[in-house]
mmCIF file of C-alpha atoms in Angstrom:
data_model
loop_
_atom_site.group_PDB
_atom_site.id
_atom_site.type_symbol
_atom_site.label_atom_id
_atom_site.label_comp_id
_atom_site.label_asym_id
_atom_site.label_seq_id
_atom_site.Cartn_x
_atom_site.Cartn_y
_atom_site.Cartn_z
ATOM 1 C CA MET A 1 -4.483 -19.468 16.073
ATOM 2 C CA PHE A 2 -7.206 -20.893 13.738
ATOM 3 C CA PHE A 3 -9.497 -17.827 13.737
ATOM 4 C CA SER A 4 -6.241 -15.418 13.208
ATOM 5 C CA LEU A 5 -5.229 -17.279 10.604
ATOM 6 C CA LEU A 6 -8.635 -17.345 8.389
ATOM 7 C CA ILE A 7 -8.486 -13.138 9.019
ATOM 8 C CA LEU A 8 -4.954 -13.082 7.567
ATOM 9 C CA LEU A 9 -5.907 -15.550 5.635
ATOM 10 C CA PHE A 10 -8.680 -13.904 3.893
ATOM 11 C CA TYR A 11 -6.015 -10.908 2.525
ATOM 12 C CA THR A 12 -2.875 -13.590 1.222
ATOM 13 C CA LEU A 13 -5.317 -15.929 -0.559
ATOM 14 C CA PHE A 14 -8.530 -13.790 -1.579
ATOM 15 C CA THR A 15 -7.775 -10.079 -1.942
ATOM 16 C CA THR A 16 -5.639 -9.868 -6.128
ATOM 17 C CA ASN A 17 -2.999 -8.382 -6.331
ATOM 18 C CA PRO A 18 -2.571 -6.192 -9.397
ATOM 19 C CA VAL A 19 0.795 -5.583 -9.842
ATOM 20 C CA MET A 20 1.861 -9.292 -9.341
ATOM 21 C CA ALA A 21 -1.153 -9.344 -11.877
ATOM 22 C CA GLN A 22 0.698 -7.021 -14.228
ATOM 23 C CA ASN A 23 4.299 -8.750 -13.927
ATOM 24 C CA ASN A 24 2.266 -11.197 -15.952
ATOM 25 C CA ALA A 25 1.443 -9.417 -18.339
ATOM 26 C CA LEU A 26 3.983 -8.252 -21.556
ATOM 27 C CA PRO A 27 6.312 -5.010 -20.062
ATOM 28 C CA SER A 28 3.943 -2.792 -21.936
ATOM 29 C CA LEU A 29 2.790 0.606 -21.169
ATOM 30 C CA GLN A 30 -1.353 1.288 -22.343
ATOM 31 C CA SER A 31 -2.171 4.910 -22.663
ATOM 32 C CA GLU A 32 -5.314 6.482 -22.366
ATOM 33 C CA PRO A 33 -6.300 8.786 -25.237
ATOM 34 C CA ILE A 34 -6.528 12.092 -24.750
ATOM 35 C CA ASP A 35 -9.476 14.228 -25.996
ATOM 36 C CA ASN A 36 -9.841 15.811 -29.855
ATOM 37 C CA GLN A 37 -7.492 18.583 -29.440
ATOM 38 C CA THR A 38 -4.728 16.809 -31.242
ATOM 39 C CA ASN A 39 -6.823 16.511 -34.161
ATOM 40 C CA LEU A 40 -5.954 20.741 -33.721
ATOM 41 C CA SER A 41 -4.109 23.479 -36.687
ATOM 42 C CA GLY A 42 -1.346 25.252 -35.161
ATOM 43 C CA ILE A 43 -0.978 22.564 -31.490
ATOM 44 C CA GLN A 44 1.901 20.822 -31.421
ATOM 45 C CA GLU A 45 2.371 16.718 -30.441
ATOM 46 C CA TYR A 46 5.301 15.603 -29.104
ATOM 47 C CA LYS A 47 5.824 12.105 -28.797
ATOM 48 C CA VAL A 48 7.284 11.187 -24.598
ATOM 49 C CA GLY A 49 8.316 8.099 -23.479
ATOM 50 C CA ILE A 50 9.848 7.192 -19.890
ATOM 51 C CA GLN A 51 11.899 4.431 -19.880
ATOM 52 C CA LEU A 52 12.890 3.677 -15.927
ATOM 53 C CA MET A 53 16.685 2.799 -15.736
ATOM 54 C CA ASP A 54 16.770 2.866 -11.436
ATOM 55 C CA VAL A 55 14.226 2.985 -7.963
ATOM 56 C CA LYS A 56 16.267 3.787 -4.486
ATOM 57 C CA ASP A 57 14.590 4.742 -1.449
ATOM 58 C CA VAL A 58 10.977 3.551 -0.820
ATOM 59 C CA ASN A 59 10.319 6.305 2.069
ATOM 60 C CA ARG A 60 6.861 5.423 2.721
ATOM 61 C CA LEU A 61 7.754 7.807 5.862
ATOM 62 C CA SER A 62 8.551 10.601 2.897
ATOM 63 C CA GLY A 63 6.155 9.937 0.494
ATOM 64 C CA THR A 64 9.072 9.183 -1.126
ATOM 65 C CA TYR A 65 10.997 7.411 -3.779
ATOM 66 C CA ASP A 66 14.266 8.358 -5.314
ATOM 67 C CA MET A 67 14.446 7.110 -9.668
ATOM 68 C CA THR A 68 16.394 7.234 -13.048
ATOM 69 C CA PHE A 69 14.644 6.381 -16.555
ATOM 70 C CA TRP A 70 14.796 7.359 -19.727
ATOM 71 C CA VAL A 71 12.807 10.764 -21.541
ATOM 72 C CA THR A 72 12.714 10.217 -25.199
ATOM 73 C CA ILE A 73 10.487 12.573 -27.273
ATOM 74 C CA VAL A 74 10.237 12.520 -30.623
ATOM 75 C CA SER A 75 8.584 14.713 -33.332
ATOM 76 C CA ASP A 76 7.405 13.684 -37.575
ATOM 77 C CA LYS A 77 7.093 16.897 -37.862
ATOM 78 C CA THR A 78 9.596 20.099 -35.874
ATOM 79 C CA ASP A 79 12.916 19.204 -36.767
ATOM 80 C CA PHE A 80 14.203 20.176 -33.237
ATOM 81 C CA THR A 81 17.764 21.097 -34.571
ATOM 82 C CA VAL A 82 15.629 24.231 -35.736
ATOM 83 C CA ASN A 83 13.355 24.194 -32.783
ATOM 84 C CA PRO A 84 13.811 22.122 -30.839
ATOM 85 C CA PRO A 85 10.953 20.277 -27.995
ATOM 86 C CA PRO A 86 10.047 22.449 -25.146
ATOM 87 C CA GLU A 87 11.473 22.350 -21.752
ATOM 88 C CA LEU A 88 9.052 18.847 -19.998
ATOM 89 C CA ASP A 89 8.183 20.464 -15.694
ATOM 90 C CA PHE A 90 9.209 17.021 -13.515
ATOM 91 C CA VAL A 91 5.821 18.204 -11.025
ATOM 92 C CA ASN A 92 5.724 16.086 -8.400
ATOM 93 C CA GLY A 93 9.674 16.562 -8.883
ATOM 94 C CA ASP A 94 13.020 17.519 -6.661
ATOM 95 C CA GLN A 95 16.261 17.511 -7.177
ATOM 96 C CA ILE A 96 16.661 16.813 -10.815
ATOM 97 C CA GLN A 97 18.838 16.581 -12.323
ATOM 98 C CA THR A 98 19.836 15.480 -16.084
ATOM 99 C CA SER A 99 22.769 13.876 -18.152
ATOM 100 C CA GLY A 100 23.624 12.325 -21.952
ATOM 101 C CA LEU A 101 21.492 15.070 -23.791
ATOM 102 C CA ASP A 102 21.595 13.359 -27.661
ATOM 103 C CA LEU A 103 19.241 15.333 -29.596
ATOM 104 C CA GLU A 104 18.920 14.672 -33.548
ATOM 105 C CA PRO A 105 16.589 16.407 -36.135
ATOM 106 C CA HIS A 106 13.237 14.737 -34.441
ATOM 107 C CA LEU A 107 14.372 12.885 -31.587
ATOM 108 C CA LYS A 108 15.889 14.603 -28.509
ATOM 109 C CA LYS A 109 16.896 11.873 -25.530
ATOM 110 C CA PHE A 110 18.396 12.591 -21.399
ATOM 111 C CA LYS A 111 18.937 10.782 -18.927
ATOM 112 C CA VAL A 112 16.961 12.711 -15.686
ATOM 113 C CA SER A 113 17.026 11.319 -11.774
ATOM 114 C CA GLY A 114 15.636 12.920 -8.659
ATOM 115 C CA VAL A 115 13.620 12.655 -5.565
ATOM 116 C CA PHE A 116 9.561 12.082 -6.578
ATOM 117 C CA GLN A 117 6.757 12.203 -4.369
ATOM 118 C CA ASN A 118 3.570 11.722 -4.354
ATOM 119 C CA GLY A 119 0.398 10.340 -1.632
ATOM 120 C CA PHE A 120 0.600 6.860 -0.699
ATOM 121 C CA ASP A 121 -2.261 4.810 0.391
ATOM 122 C CA PHE A 122 -1.592 2.646 3.442
ATOM 123 C CA ARG A 123 -5.433 1.612 3.605
ATOM 124 C CA MET A 124 -4.547 -2.073 2.397
ATOM 125 C CA TYR A 125 -1.201 -1.314 5.313
ATOM 126 C CA PRO A 126 1.326 -4.082 5.634
ATOM 127 C CA PHE A 127 -0.628 -5.331 1.698
ATOM 128 C CA GLU A 128 -0.404 -1.953 0.498
ATOM 129 C CA ILE A 129 0.128 -1.379 -3.136
ATOM 130 C CA LEU A 130 2.384 1.473 -3.818
ATOM 131 C CA ASP A 131 1.991 4.138 -5.966
ATOM 132 C CA MET A 132 5.104 5.488 -7.487
ATOM 133 C CA PRO A 133 3.943 8.070 -10.850
ATOM 134 C CA ILE A 134 6.379 10.704 -12.639
ATOM 135 C CA ILE A 135 4.273 14.063 -13.841
ATOM 136 C CA VAL A 136 5.596 15.720 -16.876
ATOM 137 C CA GLU A 137 4.459 18.576 -18.307
ATOM 138 C CA PRO A 138 5.233 21.208 -20.546
ATOM 139 C CA PHE A 139 6.137 24.552 -18.756
ATOM 140 C CA PHE A 140 4.324 27.761 -18.924
ATOM 141 C CA PRO A 141 2.945 29.015 -21.475
ATOM 142 C CA LEU A 142 2.643 26.352 -23.288
ATOM 143 C CA THR A 143 -0.778 25.438 -22.423
ATOM 144 C CA ALA A 144 -2.589 22.048 -23.950
ATOM 145 C CA ASP A 145 -4.215 24.734 -27.106
ATOM 146 C CA LYS A 146 -0.059 25.439 -27.908
ATOM 147 C CA VAL A 147 1.533 21.028 -26.772
ATOM 148 C CA ILE A 148 0.399 18.213 -26.941
ATOM 149 C CA LEU A 149 2.109 15.763 -24.862
ATOM 150 C CA THR A 150 0.896 12.207 -25.890
ATOM 151 C CA ALA A 151 2.844 8.420 -24.919
ATOM 152 C CA ASN A 152 5.625 6.674 -27.025
ATOM 153 C CA LYS A 153 5.505 3.143 -26.362
ATOM 154 C CA ALA A 154 8.291 2.451 -28.347
ATOM 155 C CA TYR A 155 10.259 4.568 -26.147
ATOM 156 C CA SER A 156 8.541 3.578 -22.777
ATOM 157 C CA GLY A 157 8.202 0.483 -20.003
ATOM 158 C CA GLN A 158 11.407 -1.096 -18.032
ATOM 159 C CA ASP A 159 15.113 -2.010 -19.408
ATOM 160 C CA SER A 160 15.253 -5.398 -18.383
ATOM 161 C CA SER A 161 18.628 -4.926 -17.974
ATOM 162 C CA ALA A 162 18.766 -1.880 -15.393
ATOM 163 C CA ASP A 163 18.666 -2.223 -11.438
ATOM 164 C CA SER A 164 15.097 -1.323 -11.103
ATOM 165 C CA ASP A 165 14.345 -4.210 -8.609
ATOM 166 C CA ILE A 166 14.004 -3.293 -4.785
ATOM 167 C CA PRO A 167 14.713 -5.138 -2.262
ATOM 168 C CA GLY A 168 11.908 -6.793 -0.681
ATOM 169 C CA TRP A 169 8.386 -5.471 -2.808
ATOM 170 C CA ASN A 170 7.095 -5.841 -6.714
ATOM 171 C CA LEU A 171 8.208 -3.613 -9.224
ATOM 172 C CA SER A 172 5.418 -3.444 -11.720
ATOM 173 C CA PRO A 173 5.914 -3.124 -16.001
ATOM 174 C CA GLY A 174 3.999 0.225 -15.179
ATOM 175 C CA THR A 175 0.918 2.051 -17.581
ATOM 176 C CA VAL A 176 0.550 5.323 -18.563
ATOM 177 C CA GLU A 177 -1.946 8.598 -18.904
ATOM 178 C CA SER A 178 -2.140 11.697 -21.608
ATOM 179 C CA THR A 179 -4.736 13.820 -19.641
ATOM 180 C CA ILE A 180 -5.924 17.401 -19.222
ATOM 181 C CA HIS A 181 -4.621 19.377 -16.318
ATOM 182 C CA ASP A 182 -6.310 22.352 -15.460
ATOM 183 C CA TYR A 183 -4.592 25.448 -13.557
ATOM 184 C CA PRO A 184 -5.923 28.789 -13.007
ATOM 185 C CA TRP A 185 -3.159 30.096 -14.896
ATOM 186 C CA GLY A 186 -4.072 27.891 -18.303
ATOM 187 C CA HIS A 187 -4.225 24.342 -19.164
ATOM 188 C CA PHE A 188 -2.167 22.159 -19.729
ATOM 189 C CA SER A 189 -0.749 18.738 -21.712
ATOM 190 C CA ARG A 190 -0.417 16.251 -19.078
ATOM 191 C CA LEU A 191 1.339 12.655 -19.405
ATOM 192 C CA VAL A 192 1.580 10.780 -16.023
ATOM 193 C CA VAL A 193 4.042 7.345 -16.132
ATOM 194 C CA HIS A 194 2.920 4.976 -12.293
ATOM 195 C CA TYR A 195 5.232 2.167 -11.390
ATOM 196 C CA ASP A 196 3.672 -0.030 -8.489
ATOM 197 C CA VAL A 197 5.665 -1.612 -6.100
ATOM 198 C CA SER A 198 4.006 -4.021 -2.951
ATOM 199 C CA SER A 199 6.076 -6.817 -1.278
ATOM 200 C CA PRO A 200 4.746 -10.671 -1.321
ATOM 201 C CA ALA A 201 1.766 -11.070 1.043
ATOM 202 C CA PHE A 202 3.303 -14.421 2.108
ATOM 203 C CA MET A 203 6.118 -13.424 3.301
ATOM 204 C CA THR A 204 4.350 -9.571 4.444
ATOM 205 C CA LEU A 205 2.051 -11.736 6.903
ATOM 206 C CA LEU A 206 5.190 -13.746 8.162
ATOM 207 C CA LYS A 207 7.448 -11.518 8.188
ATOM 208 C CA LYS A 208 4.228 -8.841 10.544
ATOM 209 C CA LEU A 209 2.144 -10.215 11.299
ATOM 210 C CA PHE A 210 3.144 -13.465 12.961
ATOM 211 C CA THR A 211 3.880 -12.315 16.158
ATOM 212 C CA VAL A 212 -0.122 -10.803 15.442
ATOM 213 C CA LEU A 213 -1.185 -15.038 15.217
ATOM 214 C CA ILE A 214 0.747 -16.586 17.898
ATOM 215 C CA LEU A 215 0.020 -13.769 21.034
ATOM 216 C CA ASP A 216 -3.883 -14.647 19.564
ATOM 217 C CA GLY A 217 -2.820 -18.377 20.075
ATOM 218 C CA LEU A 218 -1.257 -18.288 23.880
ATOM 219 C CA VAL A 219 -4.633 -15.750 24.750
ATOM 220 C CA ILE A 220 -7.331 -19.085 22.516
ATOM 221 C CA GLY A 221 -5.124 -21.629 24.401
ATOM 222 C CA ALA A 222 -6.477 -19.592 27.675
ATOM 223 C CA PHE A 223 -9.686 -20.351 27.735
ATOM 224 C CA TRP A 224 -9.158 -24.230 28.129
ATOM 225 C CA PHE A 225 -7.537 -23.568 31.612
ATOM 226 C CA LYS A 226 -8.245 -25.380 34.196
ATOM 227 C CA PRO A 227 -11.399 -22.596 36.335
ATOM 228 C CA ASP A 228 -9.696 -22.433 39.466
ATOM 229 C CA SER A 229 -6.451 -21.345 37.414
ATOM 230 C CA LEU A 230 -7.995 -17.385 36.695
ATOM 231 C CA SER A 231 -4.662 -15.977 37.391
ATOM 232 C CA GLU A 232 -3.018 -17.361 35.192
ATOM 233 C CA ARG A 233 -5.417 -16.920 31.834
ATOM 234 C CA THR A 234 -5.518 -12.357 33.204
ATOM 235 C CA ALA A 235 -1.685 -12.190 33.397
ATOM 236 C CA ILE A 236 -1.622 -14.515 30.396
ATOM 237 C CA ALA A 237 -3.873 -12.106 28.702
ATOM 238 C CA VAL A 238 -1.951 -8.850 30.450
ATOM 239 C CA GLY A 239 0.682 -9.785 29.017
ATOM 240 C CA ALA A 240 -0.663 -9.943 25.485
ATOM 241 C CA ILE A 241 -2.148 -6.566 25.538
ATOM 242 C CA LEU A 242 1.237 -5.180 26.044
ATOM 243 C CA ALA A 243 3.334 -7.153 23.989
ATOM 244 C CA ALA A 244 0.851 -6.537 20.905
ATOM 245 C CA THR A 245 0.004 -2.245 22.541
ATOM 246 C CA TYR A 246 4.364 -1.745 22.179
ATOM 247 C CA PHE A 247 4.454 -4.009 18.269
ATOM 248 C CA HIS A 248 2.139 -1.772 17.052
ATOM 249 C CA ALA A 249 2.800 1.249 18.011
ATOM 250 C CA GLN A 250 6.705 0.923 17.332
ATOM 251 C CA PHE A 251 6.930 -1.808 14.619
ATOM 252 C CA LEU A 252 3.165 -1.121 12.627
ATOM 253 C CA LEU A 253 2.422 2.353 13.120
ATOM 254 C CA GLY A 254 6.126 3.105 13.339
ATOM 255 C CA GLU A 255 6.838 2.690 9.240
ATOM 256 C CA LEU A 256 4.013 4.842 8.791
ATOM 257 C CA PRO A 257 3.564 8.578 8.930
ATOM 258 C CA PRO A 258 0.583 9.596 10.880
ATOM 259 C CA LEU A 259 -2.796 9.177 9.176
ATOM 260 C CA GLY A 260 -6.571 9.669 9.801
ATOM 261 C CA TYR A 261 -7.478 6.624 8.634
ATOM 262 C CA LEU A 262 -7.574 2.756 9.504
ATOM 263 C CA THR A 263 -5.214 0.672 7.754
ATOM 264 C CA VAL A 264 -5.657 -3.484 7.458
ATOM 265 C CA ALA A 265 -3.228 -3.282 10.411
ATOM 266 C CA ASP A 266 -5.190 -1.695 12.638
ATOM 267 C CA LYS A 267 -7.917 -4.136 12.361
ATOM 268 C CA ILE A 268 -5.633 -6.535 13.043
ATOM 269 C CA MET A 269 -4.492 -6.074 15.629
ATOM 270 C CA MET A 270 -8.232 -3.978 17.494
ATOM 271 C CA ALA A 271 -10.168 -7.425 16.925
ATOM 272 C CA SER A 272 -6.917 -8.907 19.206
ATOM 273 C CA TYR A 273 -7.278 -6.387 21.811
ATOM 274 C CA ALA A 274 -10.775 -7.404 21.784
ATOM 275 C CA LEU A 275 -9.722 -11.297 21.868
ATOM 276 C CA TYR A 276 -7.351 -10.355 24.990
ATOM 277 C CA THR A 277 -10.101 -7.638 26.864
ATOM 278 C CA PHE A 278 -12.746 -10.426 27.120
ATOM 279 C CA CYS A 279 -9.790 -12.804 27.932
ATOM 280 C CA ILE A 280 -10.253 -10.588 30.899
ATOM 281 C CA ILE A 281 -13.454 -10.118 30.969
ATOM 282 C CA SER A 282 -14.401 -13.861 31.185
ATOM 283 C CA VAL A 283 -12.303 -14.066 34.182
ATOM 284 C CA LEU A 284 -14.552 -11.376 35.772
ATOM 285 C CA VAL A 285 -18.046 -13.663 34.897
ATOM 286 C CA HIS A 286 -16.214 -16.020 36.830
ATOM 287 C CA ASN A 287 -15.360 -14.310 40.069
ATOM 288 C CA ARG A 288 -19.351 -12.647 39.568
ATOM 289 C CA LEU A 289 -20.723 -16.431 39.497
ATOM 290 C CA SER A 290 -18.754 -17.358 41.968
ATOM 291 C CA LEU A 291 -19.718 -14.319 44.120
ATOM 292 C CA ARG A 292 -23.212 -15.258 43.467
ATOM 293 C CA TYR A 293 -23.708 -18.513 43.719
ATOM 294 C CA GLY A 294 -20.571 -19.627 46.682
ATOM 295 C CA ASP A 295 -20.853 -23.162 46.918
ATOM 296 C CA LYS A 296 -22.840 -23.893 43.974
ATOM 297 C CA TYR A 297 -20.559 -22.648 41.475
ATOM 298 C CA ASP A 298 -18.584 -25.730 41.650
ATOM 299 C CA LEU A 299 -16.233 -27.205 39.033
ATOM 300 C CA ASN A 300 -18.436 -29.002 36.618
ATOM 301 C CA TYR A 301 -20.644 -25.494 35.900
ATOM 302 C CA SER A 302 -17.576 -23.316 35.840
ATOM 303 C CA ARG A 303 -16.494 -25.622 33.217
ATOM 304 C CA LYS A 304 -19.500 -24.758 31.076
ATOM 305 C CA VAL A 305 -18.834 -21.776 31.232
ATOM 306 C CA ASP A 306 -15.957 -22.075 29.792
ATOM 307 C CA PHE A 307 -17.005 -23.749 27.051
ATOM 308 C CA LYS A 308 -18.714 -21.610 26.469
ATOM 309 C CA MET A 309 -15.887 -17.975 26.227
ATOM 310 C CA ARG A 310 -14.616 -20.725 24.083
ATOM 311 C CA ILE A 311 -17.315 -20.312 21.288
ATOM 312 C CA ILE A 312 -17.386 -16.971 21.696
ATOM 313 C CA ALA A 313 -14.268 -15.855 22.435
ATOM 314 C CA PRO A 314 -13.513 -16.768 18.220
ATOM 315 C CA ILE A 315 -16.579 -15.290 17.217
ATOM 316 C CA VAL A 316 -15.229 -11.349 19.203
ATOM 317 C CA LEU A 317 -12.008 -11.654 17.381
ATOM 318 C CA VAL A 318 -13.499 -11.683 13.834
ATOM 319 C CA GLY A 319 -17.157 -10.220 14.354
ATOM 320 C CA VAL A 320 -14.514 -7.119 15.630
ATOM 321 C CA PHE A 321 -12.890 -7.970 12.254
ATOM 322 C CA LEU A 322 -15.733 -7.995 9.243
ATOM 323 C CA ILE A 323 -17.364 -4.651 11.250
ATOM 324 C CA LEU A 324 -14.235 -2.528 10.975
ATOM 325 C CA TYR A 325 -12.926 -4.276 7.692
ATOM 326 C CA PRO A 326 -15.474 -1.457 5.158
ATOM 327 C CA LEU A 327 -13.816 1.224 7.613
#
């Protein structure tokens, strides 16, 4: 069990959590500079701010999340009452609803609610950090040689009085980038606001992996059984395999969509499977030596074999995990 804790504490203590680091900083957004096209004549530049109000229903299986936020469009050179700003396309959004429209000569403000989608990366599951972007572009034919969207820090971020806390998650202040996105029919200015969420590492460890710790501890403890208690050792190992398989398939994998790669939880479980299998192999070794040496394979001899098994068992657990870790 000590070595199982060592593996898990490797993530909880020595893995940097970008979301927690962002939460310790000022809740402002950073904008990446866009290329020099913004300086060309004839291009209309609009400063867009997105202020998050609410986040609900983060769904791992579908990769969707419900968001409500204010959108502010500002231009010092254009009178919106004469020339309205471009309509915005929320590229990764669905079921978009707008309300609370306020139009002034140089400012347009409205509220947006909708279901947004992103392909979550679960490689670090259950210690994953989920990226929840809001992607904004002008509609065709307003290509990048006509309209450029840039970040407006003054109207961006996270509303401190809003209900933007997600139970069980830590929500980052958010970052924004301005880019040019290419389509076959043109190049479009794109504004992407990223909000990241993660779960507290220690609580995740207790909630989702404590069962595996218990099973690992029981199997490692079985190596301290008397050599004549091989049937009990076998029963513990087989029971641990069945319990771990059910826990892995129903609880851990049940939260995720079908994935083509291994998560951290998968690697930990595979290392545990290797430990349980080694425990069964140790029983087979005892039986083999007993048949080979007969009466010469006495209690002292079997204790020496068990001593070596107790050393090898945690090496198997940690070694398999370290082999799988880079994958």
